[in-house]
Amino acid sequence: MPSQAGPGTDAVADALAALFPPERLTRVPADLAHWGRDSTTAYRAAPSAVVFPKTVDEVVALVRLANAEPLKLVPSGGRTGLSGGAVAEHGEVVVSFDRMNRILDFKPAERLVRCEAGVVTGALQAFAEERGLFYPVDFASSGSSQIGGNIATNAGGIRVIRYGLTRDWIAGLTLVTGAGDVLRCNNGLVKNATGYDFRHLVIGSEGTLGLVVEADVRLTAPPEPQRVMVLGCPEFSALPPVLDVFQQQAPLSAFEFFSDLALAKVRTARELHPPLGEACPFYALLEFDESALEAASRAFERCLDSGWALDGVLSQSDAQAAKLWALREGISESIAPQTPYKNDISVPVSDMPAFLEAADALIGTAYPEFEVCWYGHIGDGNLHLNILKPADWQAAPFLERCHEVSPALFELVAKHGGSISAEHGVGLLKRDFLGYSRSAEEVALMRGLKRVFDPNGVMNPGKLL
Ligand code: MLT
Ligand code: ZN
């Protein structure tokens, strides 16, 4: 829990203190620094207070106060975001959902859970597992990310290729709009043909329209036992044909990739063994149903024969599968101390070969002075391109230098019909580049919608738009 808030000294502080008891309101500098940011390292947290509502009514009262003052609000979930979407830089009040973390209802026949926004993704996964069910949206940060944040960014992760994104599992949600109205969207219904579905507008809106306070989340049957394979590939361009061959033979639940440099970083940070006898420039990590083992083995042989794979290893136990997954899932954390400039791009999977060739050529010459770390969810077209800050560079000139190269990369992304943010969101980091993925007409409509939901602009200012 936060340290106790100091006494308020201005009118806003007094109004907040009237809404929240001292143990759920803090202005202590260490708390402001902690709750005032997400996992991006480029921005300085400077909120004026952090509050921890426990009920929808408290959230409504807070939003109404924000409109009356005026006061700006920044929603905060597990703070695992990577685009600055939950950063409070200018004296905003951070609204943390850490205390709204209850499962409210479970309907087994409908496989439907109603929960508060602050439920941790991993806790929801565990809740499903205890009932013989499965919540399939998963990523390395699921132990701390929250459902509300997953909804705000339409989080994806490692099994999108089979199960889709957060959007596909949200059957309803409750939003407190920027005007302080409570919208109960879709109520967990499967069928509801009554006009605009605000639920889908809110998913991915990055807290700019209002605060998601509750969600109806769908669960499914657990998958059959899975196997994991890691293949070593001779070059970037070998990855799409490997995907193609496996997709045709075996039902995949994940198809990830990482470069040799990414592997070196995670191995050093976590003291892990290499997956294969010889180092390879790139690696593909595949997960598939155990019943498809023979088909997967045939696909592997085909990749070897064609020269798309040089070697491979297959998990023989769940523990071994977890060790192989650690090679991929540990990368992000292992490079975090190097203040990476994160690119989270996607292109249509069928455009991947041409895009990879052009991107490889561009990046190979664009950053001669920096280490470039590639990894991602290549099976769904999502590539994470991380530029690592050298120890002797300051953060500001490094960010500036990276931003100089971004237009050329994003032009390439746009040329291939891709997106400048596949799953991390736009936040602050990619806001000025939104035009590479959304037309002027779309951005104008977004601004119009923002005004309708949040007429006084109190919600997450400066993010996305
Ligand atoms: C990942 O795929 O590891 C996450 O999106 C985090 C990251 O991109 O660093
Ligand atoms: Zn990712």
PDB file of N, CA, C and O and ligand atoms in Angstrom, residues 82 328 332 342 375 377 384 423-424, ligand 1:
ATOM      1  N   LEU A  82       4.288   0.015 -22.675  1.00  0.00           N
ATOM      2  CA  LEU A  82       5.594   0.348 -23.249  1.00  0.00           C
ATOM      3  C   LEU A  82       5.536   1.535 -24.208  1.00  0.00           C
ATOM      4  O   LEU A  82       6.464   1.747 -24.978  1.00  0.00           O
ATOM      5  N   ARG A 328      12.482 -16.607 -25.022  1.00  0.00           N
ATOM      6  CA  ARG A 328      11.734 -15.575 -25.746  1.00  0.00           C
ATOM      7  C   ARG A 328      11.110 -14.563 -24.787  1.00  0.00           C
ATOM      8  O   ARG A 328      11.238 -13.355 -24.973  1.00  0.00           O
ATOM      9  N   SER A 332      12.481  -9.016 -23.216  1.00  0.00           N
ATOM     10  CA  SER A 332      12.093  -7.625 -22.952  1.00  0.00           C
ATOM     11  C   SER A 332      12.709  -7.124 -21.640  1.00  0.00           C
ATOM     12  O   SER A 332      13.290  -6.037 -21.593  1.00  0.00           O
ATOM     13  N   LYS A 342      11.557   1.460 -28.392  1.00  0.00           N
ATOM     14  CA  LYS A 342      10.773   0.310 -28.814  1.00  0.00           C
ATOM     15  C   LYS A 342       9.934   0.620 -30.051  1.00  0.00           C
ATOM     16  O   LYS A 342       9.211   1.610 -30.072  1.00  0.00           O
ATOM     17  N   TYR A 375      12.797  -9.144 -32.126  1.00  0.00           N
ATOM     18  CA  TYR A 375      12.051 -10.315 -31.663  1.00  0.00           C
ATOM     19  C   TYR A 375      10.573 -10.032 -31.899  1.00  0.00           C
ATOM     20  O   TYR A 375      10.226  -8.946 -32.378  1.00  0.00           O
ATOM     21  N   HIS A 377       6.225 -11.505 -32.464  1.00  0.00           N
ATOM     22  CA  HIS A 377       5.176 -12.501 -32.699  1.00  0.00           C
ATOM     23  C   HIS A 377       4.987 -12.610 -34.205  1.00  0.00           C
ATOM     24  O   HIS A 377       3.953 -12.213 -34.745  1.00  0.00           O
ATOM     25  N   HIS A 384       8.860  -6.763 -32.974  1.00  0.00           N
ATOM     26  CA  HIS A 384       9.389  -5.798 -32.003  1.00  0.00           C
ATOM     27  C   HIS A 384      10.825  -5.486 -32.399  1.00  0.00           C
ATOM     28  O   HIS A 384      11.676  -6.368 -32.404  1.00  0.00           O
ATOM     29  N   GLU A 423       0.585  -3.750 -30.807  1.00  0.00           N
ATOM     30  CA  GLU A 423      -0.044  -4.189 -29.560  1.00  0.00           C
ATOM     31  C   GLU A 423       0.331  -3.335 -28.357  1.00  0.00           C
ATOM     32  O   GLU A 423      -0.282  -3.475 -27.303  1.00  0.00           O
ATOM     33  N   HIS A 424       1.319  -2.482 -28.449  1.00  0.00           N
ATOM     34  CA  HIS A 424       1.716  -1.695 -27.281  1.00  0.00           C
ATOM     35  C   HIS A 424       0.874  -0.434 -27.124  1.00  0.00           C
ATOM     36  O   HIS A 424       0.848   0.157 -26.059  1.00  0.00           O
TER      37      HIS A 424
HETATM   38  C1  MLT B   1       7.054  -8.892 -25.889  1.00  0.00           C
HETATM   39  O1  MLT B   1       6.573  -9.384 -26.902  1.00  0.00           O
HETATM   40  O2  MLT B   1       8.027  -9.389 -25.309  1.00  0.00           O
HETATM   41  C2  MLT B   1       6.359  -7.705 -25.296  1.00  0.00           C
HETATM   42  O3  MLT B   1       5.503  -7.108 -26.194  1.00  0.00           O
HETATM   43  C3  MLT B   1       7.305  -6.727 -24.678  1.00  0.00           C
HETATM   44  C4  MLT B   1       8.262  -6.071 -25.622  1.00  0.00           C
HETATM   45  O4  MLT B   1       7.940  -5.848 -26.775  1.00  0.00           O
HETATM   46  O5  MLT B   1       9.369  -5.730 -25.206  1.00  0.00           O
END
